[in-house]
Coordinates of C-alpha atoms in Angstrom, one line a residue:
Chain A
X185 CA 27.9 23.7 -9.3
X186 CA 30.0 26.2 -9.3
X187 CA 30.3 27.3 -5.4
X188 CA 33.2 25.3 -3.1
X189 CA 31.7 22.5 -0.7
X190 CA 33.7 24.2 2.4
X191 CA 34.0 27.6 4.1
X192 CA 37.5 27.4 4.7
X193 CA 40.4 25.7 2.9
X194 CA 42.5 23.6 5.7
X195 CA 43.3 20.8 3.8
X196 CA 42.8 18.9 0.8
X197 CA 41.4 15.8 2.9
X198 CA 38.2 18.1 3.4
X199 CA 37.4 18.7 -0.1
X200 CA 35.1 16.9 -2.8
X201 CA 36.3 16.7 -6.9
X202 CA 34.2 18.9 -7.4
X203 CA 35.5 21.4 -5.4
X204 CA 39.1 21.3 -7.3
X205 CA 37.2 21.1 -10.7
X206 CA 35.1 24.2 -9.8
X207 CA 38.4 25.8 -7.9
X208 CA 40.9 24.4 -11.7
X209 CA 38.2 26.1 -14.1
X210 CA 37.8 29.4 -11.9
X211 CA 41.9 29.4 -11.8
X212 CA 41.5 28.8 -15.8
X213 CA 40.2 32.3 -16.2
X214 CA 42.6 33.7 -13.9
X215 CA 45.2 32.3 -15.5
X216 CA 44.3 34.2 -18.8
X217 CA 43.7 37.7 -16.5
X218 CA 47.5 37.0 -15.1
X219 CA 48.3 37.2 -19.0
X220 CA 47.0 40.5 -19.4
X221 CA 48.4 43.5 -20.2
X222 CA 47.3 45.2 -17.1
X223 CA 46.8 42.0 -14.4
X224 CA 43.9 42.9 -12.0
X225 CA 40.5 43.0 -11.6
X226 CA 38.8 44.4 -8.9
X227 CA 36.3 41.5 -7.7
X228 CA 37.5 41.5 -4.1
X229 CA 38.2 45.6 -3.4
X230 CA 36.2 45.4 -0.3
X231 CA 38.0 42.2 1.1
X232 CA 40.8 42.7 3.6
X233 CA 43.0 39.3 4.1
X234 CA 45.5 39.0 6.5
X235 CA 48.7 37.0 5.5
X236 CA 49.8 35.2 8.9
X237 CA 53.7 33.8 8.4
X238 CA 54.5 32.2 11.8
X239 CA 57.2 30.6 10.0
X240 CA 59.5 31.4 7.3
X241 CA 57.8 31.3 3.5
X242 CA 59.3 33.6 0.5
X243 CA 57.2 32.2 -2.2
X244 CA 54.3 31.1 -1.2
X245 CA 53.8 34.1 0.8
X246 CA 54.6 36.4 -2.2
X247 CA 52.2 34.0 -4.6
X248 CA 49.3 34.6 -2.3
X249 CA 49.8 38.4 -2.0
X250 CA 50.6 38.9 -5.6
X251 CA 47.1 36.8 -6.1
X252 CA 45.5 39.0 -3.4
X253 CA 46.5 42.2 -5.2
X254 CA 45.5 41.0 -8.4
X255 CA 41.8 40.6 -7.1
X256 CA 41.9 44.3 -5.4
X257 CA 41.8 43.1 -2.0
X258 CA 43.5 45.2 0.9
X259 CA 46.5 43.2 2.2
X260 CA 48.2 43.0 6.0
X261 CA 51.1 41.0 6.5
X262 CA 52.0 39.7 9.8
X263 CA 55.6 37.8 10.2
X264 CA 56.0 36.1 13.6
X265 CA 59.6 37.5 14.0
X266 CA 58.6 41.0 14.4
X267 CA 55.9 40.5 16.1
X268 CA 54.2 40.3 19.9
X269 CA 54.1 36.7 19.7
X270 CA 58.0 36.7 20.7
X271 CA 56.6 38.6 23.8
X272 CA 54.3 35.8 24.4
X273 CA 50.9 36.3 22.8
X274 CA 48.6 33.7 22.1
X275 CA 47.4 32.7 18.5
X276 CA 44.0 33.4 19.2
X277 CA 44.7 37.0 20.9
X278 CA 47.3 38.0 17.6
X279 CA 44.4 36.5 15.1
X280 CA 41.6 38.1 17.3
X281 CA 43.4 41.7 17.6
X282 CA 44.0 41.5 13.5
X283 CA 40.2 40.5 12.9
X284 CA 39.3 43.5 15.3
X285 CA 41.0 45.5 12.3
X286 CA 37.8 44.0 10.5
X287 CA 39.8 41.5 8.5
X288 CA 37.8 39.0 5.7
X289 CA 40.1 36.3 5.7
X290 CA 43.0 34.8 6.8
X291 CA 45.4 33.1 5.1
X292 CA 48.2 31.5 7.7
X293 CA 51.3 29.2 8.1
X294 CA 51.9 27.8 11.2
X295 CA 54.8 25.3 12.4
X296 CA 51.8 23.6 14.7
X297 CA 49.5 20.4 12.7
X298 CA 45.9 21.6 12.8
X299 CA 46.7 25.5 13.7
X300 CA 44.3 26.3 10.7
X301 CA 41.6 24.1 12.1
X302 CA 41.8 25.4 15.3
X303 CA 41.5 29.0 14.4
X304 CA 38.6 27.9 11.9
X305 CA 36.9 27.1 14.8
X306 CA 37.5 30.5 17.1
X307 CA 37.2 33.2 15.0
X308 CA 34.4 35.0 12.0
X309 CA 36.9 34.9 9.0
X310 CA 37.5 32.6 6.5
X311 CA 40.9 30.7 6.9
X312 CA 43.4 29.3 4.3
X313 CA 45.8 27.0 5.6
X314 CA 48.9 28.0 3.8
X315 CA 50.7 25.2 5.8
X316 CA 50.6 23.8 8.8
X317 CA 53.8 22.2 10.3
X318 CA 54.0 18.6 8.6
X319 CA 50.4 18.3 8.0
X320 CA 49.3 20.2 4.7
X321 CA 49.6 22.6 2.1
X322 CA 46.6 22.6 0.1
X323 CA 47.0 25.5 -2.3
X324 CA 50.4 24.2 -3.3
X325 CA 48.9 20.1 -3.8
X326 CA 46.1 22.5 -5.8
X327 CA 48.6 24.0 -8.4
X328 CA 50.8 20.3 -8.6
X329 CA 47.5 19.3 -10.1
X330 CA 46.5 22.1 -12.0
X331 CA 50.5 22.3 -13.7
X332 CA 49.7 18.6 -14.4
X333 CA 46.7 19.2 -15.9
X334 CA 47.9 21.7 -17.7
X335 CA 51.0 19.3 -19.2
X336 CA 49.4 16.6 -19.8
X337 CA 45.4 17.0 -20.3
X338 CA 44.3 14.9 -17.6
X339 CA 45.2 14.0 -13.8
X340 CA 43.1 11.1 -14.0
X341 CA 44.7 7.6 -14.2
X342 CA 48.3 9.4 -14.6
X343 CA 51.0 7.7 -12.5
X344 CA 53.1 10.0 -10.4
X345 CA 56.4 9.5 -8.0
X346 CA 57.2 11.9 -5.1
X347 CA 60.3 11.6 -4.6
X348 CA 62.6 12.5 -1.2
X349 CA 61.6 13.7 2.1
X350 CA 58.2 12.4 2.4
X351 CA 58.2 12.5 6.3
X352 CA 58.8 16.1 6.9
X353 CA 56.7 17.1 3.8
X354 CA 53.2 18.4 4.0
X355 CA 53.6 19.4 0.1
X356 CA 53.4 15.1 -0.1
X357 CA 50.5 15.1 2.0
X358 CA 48.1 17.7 0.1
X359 CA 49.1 16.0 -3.2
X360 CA 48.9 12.0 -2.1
X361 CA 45.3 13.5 -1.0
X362 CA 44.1 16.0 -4.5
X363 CA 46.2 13.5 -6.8
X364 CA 43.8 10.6 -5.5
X365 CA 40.6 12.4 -5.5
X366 CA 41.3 13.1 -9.0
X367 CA 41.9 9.6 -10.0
X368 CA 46.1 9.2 -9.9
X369 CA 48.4 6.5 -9.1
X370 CA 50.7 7.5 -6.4
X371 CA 54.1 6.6 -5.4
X372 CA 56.7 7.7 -3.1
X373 CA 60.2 7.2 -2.7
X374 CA 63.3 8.2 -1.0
X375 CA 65.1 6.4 1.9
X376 CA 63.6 4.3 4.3
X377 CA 64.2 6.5 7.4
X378 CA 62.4 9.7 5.4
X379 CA 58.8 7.7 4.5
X380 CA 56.6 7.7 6.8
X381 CA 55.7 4.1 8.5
X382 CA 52.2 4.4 8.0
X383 CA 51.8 5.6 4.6
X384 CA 50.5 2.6 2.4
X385 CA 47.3 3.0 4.8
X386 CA 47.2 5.9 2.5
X387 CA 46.8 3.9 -0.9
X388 CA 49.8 4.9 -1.9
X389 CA 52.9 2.4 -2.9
X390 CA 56.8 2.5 -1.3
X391 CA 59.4 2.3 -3.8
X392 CA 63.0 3.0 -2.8
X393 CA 65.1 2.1 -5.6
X394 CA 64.9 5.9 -7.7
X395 CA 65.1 4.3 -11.0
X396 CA 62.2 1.6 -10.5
X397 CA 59.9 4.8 -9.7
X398 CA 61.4 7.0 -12.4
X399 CA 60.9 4.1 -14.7
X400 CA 57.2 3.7 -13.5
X401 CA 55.9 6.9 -13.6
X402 CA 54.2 9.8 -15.7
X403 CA 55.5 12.2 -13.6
X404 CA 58.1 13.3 -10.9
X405 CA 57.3 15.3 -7.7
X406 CA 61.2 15.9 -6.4
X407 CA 60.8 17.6 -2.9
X408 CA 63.5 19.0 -1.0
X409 CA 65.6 17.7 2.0
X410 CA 64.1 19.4 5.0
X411 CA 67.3 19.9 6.8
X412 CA 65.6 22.1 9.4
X413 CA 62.6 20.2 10.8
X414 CA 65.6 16.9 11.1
X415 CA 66.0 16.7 14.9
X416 CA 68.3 13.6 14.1
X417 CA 70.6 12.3 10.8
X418 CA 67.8 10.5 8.7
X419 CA 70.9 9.5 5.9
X420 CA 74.6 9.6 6.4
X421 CA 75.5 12.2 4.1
X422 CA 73.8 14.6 1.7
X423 CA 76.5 13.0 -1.4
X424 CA 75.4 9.5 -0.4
X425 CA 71.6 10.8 -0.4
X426 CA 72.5 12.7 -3.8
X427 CA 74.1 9.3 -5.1
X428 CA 70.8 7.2 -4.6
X429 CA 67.6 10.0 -4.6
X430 CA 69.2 13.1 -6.8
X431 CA 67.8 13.4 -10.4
X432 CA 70.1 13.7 -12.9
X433 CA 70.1 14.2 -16.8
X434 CA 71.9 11.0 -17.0
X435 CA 69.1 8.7 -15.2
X436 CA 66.7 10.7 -17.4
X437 CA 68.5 10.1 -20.5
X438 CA 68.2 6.4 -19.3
X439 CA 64.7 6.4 -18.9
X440 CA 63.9 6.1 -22.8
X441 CA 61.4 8.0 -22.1
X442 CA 60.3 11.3 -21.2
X443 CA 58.5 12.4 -17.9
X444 CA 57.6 15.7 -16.2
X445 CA 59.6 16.8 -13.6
X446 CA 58.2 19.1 -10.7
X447 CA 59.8 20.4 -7.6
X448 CA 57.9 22.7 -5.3
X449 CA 60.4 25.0 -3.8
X450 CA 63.1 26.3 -2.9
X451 CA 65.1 23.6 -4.8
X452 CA 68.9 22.4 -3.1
X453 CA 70.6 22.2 -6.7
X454 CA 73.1 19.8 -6.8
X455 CA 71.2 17.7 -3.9
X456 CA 67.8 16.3 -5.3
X457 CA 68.0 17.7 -8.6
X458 CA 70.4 19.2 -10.8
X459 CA 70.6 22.3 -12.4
X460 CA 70.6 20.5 -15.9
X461 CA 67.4 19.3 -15.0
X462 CA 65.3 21.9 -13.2
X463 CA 66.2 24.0 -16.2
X464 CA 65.5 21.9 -18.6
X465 CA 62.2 21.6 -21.0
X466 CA 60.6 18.5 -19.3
X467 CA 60.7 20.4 -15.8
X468 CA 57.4 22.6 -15.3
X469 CA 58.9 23.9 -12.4
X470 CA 58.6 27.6 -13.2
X471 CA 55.3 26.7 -14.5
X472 CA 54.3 25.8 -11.0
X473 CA 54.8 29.3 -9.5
X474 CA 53.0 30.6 -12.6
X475 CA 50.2 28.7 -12.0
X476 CA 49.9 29.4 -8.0
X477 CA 49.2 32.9 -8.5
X478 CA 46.6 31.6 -10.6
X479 CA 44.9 28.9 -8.4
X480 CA 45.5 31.5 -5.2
X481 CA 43.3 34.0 -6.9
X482 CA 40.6 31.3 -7.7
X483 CA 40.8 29.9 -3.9
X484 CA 40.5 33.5 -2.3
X485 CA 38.1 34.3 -5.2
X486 CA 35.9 31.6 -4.3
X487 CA 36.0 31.7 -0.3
X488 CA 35.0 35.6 -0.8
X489 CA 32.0 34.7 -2.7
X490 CA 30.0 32.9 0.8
X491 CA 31.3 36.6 2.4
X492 CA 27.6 38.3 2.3
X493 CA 27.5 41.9 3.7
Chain B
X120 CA 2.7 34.3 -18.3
X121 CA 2.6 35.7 -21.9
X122 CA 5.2 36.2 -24.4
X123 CA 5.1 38.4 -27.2
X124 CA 7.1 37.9 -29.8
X125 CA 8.5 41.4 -30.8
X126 CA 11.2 40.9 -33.5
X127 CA 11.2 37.6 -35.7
X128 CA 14.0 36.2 -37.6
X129 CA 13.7 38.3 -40.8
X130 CA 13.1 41.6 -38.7
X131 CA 16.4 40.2 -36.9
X132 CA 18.3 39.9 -40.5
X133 CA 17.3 43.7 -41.3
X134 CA 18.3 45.1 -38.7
X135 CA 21.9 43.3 -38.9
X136 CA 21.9 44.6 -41.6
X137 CA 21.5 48.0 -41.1
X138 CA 23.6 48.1 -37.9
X139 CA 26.7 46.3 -40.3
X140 CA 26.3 49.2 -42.7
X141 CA 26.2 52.2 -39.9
X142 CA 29.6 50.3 -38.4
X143 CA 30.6 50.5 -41.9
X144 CA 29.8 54.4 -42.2
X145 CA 31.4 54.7 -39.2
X146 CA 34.4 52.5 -39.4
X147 CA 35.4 52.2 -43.2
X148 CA 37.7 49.2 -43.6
X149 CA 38.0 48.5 -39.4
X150 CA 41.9 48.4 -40.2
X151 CA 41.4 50.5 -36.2
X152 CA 38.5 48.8 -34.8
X153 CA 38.0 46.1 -33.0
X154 CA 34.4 44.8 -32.3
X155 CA 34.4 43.3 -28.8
X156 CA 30.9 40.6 -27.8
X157 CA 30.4 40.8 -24.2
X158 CA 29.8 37.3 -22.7
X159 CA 27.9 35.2 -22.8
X160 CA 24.7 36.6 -25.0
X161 CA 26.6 39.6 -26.5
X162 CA 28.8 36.8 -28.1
X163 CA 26.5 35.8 -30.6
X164 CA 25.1 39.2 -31.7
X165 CA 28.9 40.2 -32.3
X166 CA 29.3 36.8 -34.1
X167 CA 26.9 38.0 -36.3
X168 CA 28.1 41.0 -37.4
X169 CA 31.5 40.0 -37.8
X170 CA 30.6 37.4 -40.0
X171 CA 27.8 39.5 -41.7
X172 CA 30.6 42.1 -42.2
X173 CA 33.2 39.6 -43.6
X174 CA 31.3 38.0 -45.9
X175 CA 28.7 40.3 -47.2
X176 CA 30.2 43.8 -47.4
X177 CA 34.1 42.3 -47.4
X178 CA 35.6 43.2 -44.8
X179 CA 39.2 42.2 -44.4
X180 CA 40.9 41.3 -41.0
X181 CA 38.0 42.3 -38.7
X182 CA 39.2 42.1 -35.6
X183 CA 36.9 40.3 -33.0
X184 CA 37.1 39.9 -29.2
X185 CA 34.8 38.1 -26.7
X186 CA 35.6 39.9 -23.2
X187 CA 33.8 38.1 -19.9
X188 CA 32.7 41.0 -17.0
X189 CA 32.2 38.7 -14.1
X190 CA 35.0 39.7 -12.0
X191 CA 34.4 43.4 -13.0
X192 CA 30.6 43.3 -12.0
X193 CA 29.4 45.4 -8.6
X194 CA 27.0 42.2 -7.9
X195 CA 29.9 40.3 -6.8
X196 CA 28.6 38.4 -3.7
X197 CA 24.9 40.1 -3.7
X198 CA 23.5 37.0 -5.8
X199 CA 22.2 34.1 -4.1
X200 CA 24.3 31.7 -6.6
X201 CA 27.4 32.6 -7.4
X202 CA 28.8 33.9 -10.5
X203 CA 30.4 31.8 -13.0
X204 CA 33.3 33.1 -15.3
X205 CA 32.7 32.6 -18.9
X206 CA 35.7 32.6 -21.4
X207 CA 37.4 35.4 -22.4
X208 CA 39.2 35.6 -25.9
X209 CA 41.0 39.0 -26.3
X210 CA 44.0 38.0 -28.5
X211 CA 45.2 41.5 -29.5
X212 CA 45.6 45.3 -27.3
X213 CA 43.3 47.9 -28.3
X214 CA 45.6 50.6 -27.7
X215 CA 44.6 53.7 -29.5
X216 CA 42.3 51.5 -31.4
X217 CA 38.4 52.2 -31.6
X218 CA 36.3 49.6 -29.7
X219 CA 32.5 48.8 -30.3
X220 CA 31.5 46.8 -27.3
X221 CA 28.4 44.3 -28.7
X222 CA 25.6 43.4 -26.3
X223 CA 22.1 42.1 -26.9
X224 CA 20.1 44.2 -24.5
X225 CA 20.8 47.8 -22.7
X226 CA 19.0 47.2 -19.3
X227 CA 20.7 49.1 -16.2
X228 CA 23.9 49.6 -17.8
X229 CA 25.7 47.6 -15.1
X230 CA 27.4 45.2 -17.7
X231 CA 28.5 48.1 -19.3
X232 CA 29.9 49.9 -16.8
X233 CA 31.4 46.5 -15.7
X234 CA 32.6 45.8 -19.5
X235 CA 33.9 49.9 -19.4
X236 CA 36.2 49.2 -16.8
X237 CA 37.3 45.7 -18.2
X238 CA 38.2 46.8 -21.5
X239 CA 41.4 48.9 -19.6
X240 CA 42.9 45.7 -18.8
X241 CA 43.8 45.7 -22.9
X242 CA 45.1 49.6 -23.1
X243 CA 43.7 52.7 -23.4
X244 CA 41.5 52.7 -26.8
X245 CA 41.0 56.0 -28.5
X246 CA 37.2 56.0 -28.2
X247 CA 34.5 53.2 -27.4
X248 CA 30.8 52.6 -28.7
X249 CA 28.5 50.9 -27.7
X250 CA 26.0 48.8 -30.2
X251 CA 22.8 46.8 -28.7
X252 CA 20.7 45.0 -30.3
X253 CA 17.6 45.7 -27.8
X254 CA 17.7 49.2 -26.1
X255 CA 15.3 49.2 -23.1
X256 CA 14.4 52.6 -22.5
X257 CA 13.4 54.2 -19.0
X258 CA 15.1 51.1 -16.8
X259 CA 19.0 52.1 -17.1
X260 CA 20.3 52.7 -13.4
X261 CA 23.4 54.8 -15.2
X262 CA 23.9 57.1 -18.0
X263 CA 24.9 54.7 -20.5
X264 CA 23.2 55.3 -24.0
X265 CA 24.0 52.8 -26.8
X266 CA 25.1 54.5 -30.2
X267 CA 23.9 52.0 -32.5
X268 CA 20.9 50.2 -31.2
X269 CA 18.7 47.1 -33.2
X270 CA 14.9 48.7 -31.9
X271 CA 14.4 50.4 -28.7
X272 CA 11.6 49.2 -26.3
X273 CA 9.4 50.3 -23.2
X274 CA 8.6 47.4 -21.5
X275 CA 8.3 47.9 -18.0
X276 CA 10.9 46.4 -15.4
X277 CA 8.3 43.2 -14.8
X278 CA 9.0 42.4 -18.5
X279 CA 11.6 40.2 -19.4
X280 CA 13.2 40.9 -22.8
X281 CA 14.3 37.7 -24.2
X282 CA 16.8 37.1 -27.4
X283 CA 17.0 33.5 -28.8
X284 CA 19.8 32.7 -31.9
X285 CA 20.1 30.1 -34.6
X286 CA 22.7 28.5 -32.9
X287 CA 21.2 27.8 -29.3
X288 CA 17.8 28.0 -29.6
X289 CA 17.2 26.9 -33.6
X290 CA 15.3 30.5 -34.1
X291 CA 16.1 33.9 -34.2
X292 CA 13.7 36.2 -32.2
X293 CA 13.1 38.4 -29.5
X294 CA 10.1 38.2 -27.1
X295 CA 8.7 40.2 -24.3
X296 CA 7.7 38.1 -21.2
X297 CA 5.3 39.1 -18.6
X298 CA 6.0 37.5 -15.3

């Protein structure tokens, strides 16, 4: 099979393996197009997509219209802050007046849980749910998986740690969710007051001492602090939280072994990682961003295909 | 449903023959050509040749590329099963080099046009030919013509031409198929 199982990407929780093997080997070829000299092909040059950012994104917005370009497609962008929704519009009237421009698909963060879903369900274009509030981030859980992959051969029966602010993080979501369908172990870890209570319904385990995890895993998923969705002080200090979750060379050193270290974005160096670290040969971090562009192109690629004219 | 067989394994060894030796007239030592099999089926023709030309007429440091066209093709989305990428292995530019694009039948010229615009991914080559090893006469939908061609055939557009290798089907042949 080599056709996706869904019409829209909201979430990772909707998809099937094979979906991420057919969406990994599409993103495979991709990856050696991104390579070339000249990048683009012109599969998708009469596609429009509309990149909705109703809340702040530098990279993944730029990853998904670098991959949008790259497949010839025409691109709008839409940022909530300069935009008629400060005058009050609706999300369906702003989607509805940008699809009147006869737009393909959508691609959209929104602060709100389920604002992909609910547009999925309003509107004739197919929808990628570039985050929603604390809920997912699929395409980002999608190239975790594929930079894995990539590293070491094989998702399946790896053990891997996210560490830090699992609460606030839909990056932890979307990858507790794709790492399991593919046949992971998952862990998370980080202070008590930033996991969520619920999460070992999830089949995931709880770990908070930072060097138990380290020393159990394949692979470590550092996510950053999200100061700005804290409505109260989740840990006393960010030194004391750097003392007990930050990643240092010397922990690693400790390890007596090696592991792969990720980080989705923007990192807080000197906070949950350290420079030493991020830059150093076991972190795939830049990797990662290579790789979205890659696994964006295959998505969008993929979704276009079920557009017939 | 017939099937006819029109070319048979030593017809098939002739003409690679003969197509190795008009690169060769064409090409000299290929020290600026590159041979580039479209994917999949063009693949094994070019194969072929390259080892044909390395180890019978001693070519040095043939350079060979296998280019996939599915994100280049004007099908996209008009199929009722989508299209699947094949690999593509283009491990050098072709930059002011001469490229023969290697496919096992001319039909519409679609692939070609689709392989045409592909091939500027790598650079701008000085010139590009075009060597088939079937050339289906009277069906092509553009003006492609192939400059070295295996055996050219009329078969009408219910008529399937169909190539079979060695190495996937344990026979070298070409039929014609009525449907």
């Amino acid at each position: 099979m080599s056709e996706l199982s869904v019409e829209h990407l909201l979430g990772i929780k909707y998809l099937k393996p094979n979906d991420i093997d057919v969406i990994f080997k599409t993103a495979d070829h991709f990856k050696e197009v991104i390579n070339r000299p000249i990048k683009k092909v012109p599969s998708l040059r009469d596609i429009t997509i509309a990149n909705l950012f109703f809340e702040n994104s530098t990279r993944t917005k730029l990853s998904f219209e670098l991959a949008e370009k790259r497949l010839s497609a025409d691109v709008i962008n839409f940022s909530a802050a300069q935009s008629s929704v400060k005058k009050g519009e609706t999300l369906i009237d702003t989607v509805n007046n940008i699809l009147a421009m006869k737009v393909d698909i959508v691609v959209m963060r929104h602060s709100n849980v389920g604002a992909g879903v609910f547009l999925s369900k309003h509107v004739n274009a197919k929808i990628i749910n570039a985050g929603d509030g604390t809920h997912e981030h699929p395409t980002q859980a999608l190239l975790d998986s594929y930079s894995i992959r990539e590293k070491l051969g094989s998702v399946k029966g790896k053990k891997i740690v996210i560490i830090g602010d699992i609460l606030h993080s839909r990056v932890a979501l979307s990858n507790i969710f794709a790492l399991q369908l593919q046949g992971a172990e998952v862990k998370v870890c980080g202070p008590t007051t930033l996991i969520p209570k619920h999460i070992s319904s999830l089949g995931v385990t709880v770990e908070t001492n930072l060097k138990k995890a380290l020393e159990w895993c394949d692979v470590a998923n550092v996510l950053r602090v999200q100061n700005e969705r804290m409505d109260v002080k989740y840990f006393p200090s960010t030194r004391e939280y750097t003392q007990l979750f930050g990643i240092n060379k010397e922990i690693l050193d400790n390890l007596g072994k090696k592991i792969v270290i990720m980080h989705p974005g923007p990192i807080n160096r000197g906070v949950e990682i350290t420079s030493e670290v991020a830059d150093s040969h076991d972190s795939i971090i830049l990797n990662q961003v290579e790789n979205g562009v890659a696994v964006r192109m295959a998505v969008i690629y993929l979704l276009a295909q079920q557009i017939k004219r | 449903m017939s099937k006819k067989t029109l070319l048979n394994s030593k017809d098939i060894e002739i003409i690679l023959h003969r197509l190795a030796c008009q690169l060769i007239e064409n090409h000299n030592d290929f020290s600026d050509t590159v041979l580039i099999g479209l994917q999949p089926r063009g693949t094994f023709l070019a194969n072929r040749l390259a080892k044909l030309l390395t180890t019978s007429y001693g070519i040095k440091n043939l350079q060979l590329g296998l280019l996939d066209i599915t994100f280049y093709r004007d099908d996209f989305r008009r199929k009722d099963t989508p299209l699947a990428a094949e690999t593509t292995q283009m491990n050098f530019l072709i930059e002011n080099k001469k490229v023969v694009i290697i496919d096992d039948v001319l039909f519409s010229g679609r692939s070609i046009r689709a392989a045409l615009t592909a091939i500027q991914s790598y650079g701008r080559p000085e010139n590009i030919e075009l060597l088939v090893l079937i050339d289906r006469r009277f069906s092509r939908h553009l003006p492609i013509q192939p400059n070295y061609r295996g055996r050219q055939v009329d078969a009408i557009n219910e008529e399937k031409v169909l190539v079979t290798w060695n190495e996937t089907h344990k026979k070298d042949a070409v039929y014609i198929e009525s449907l």
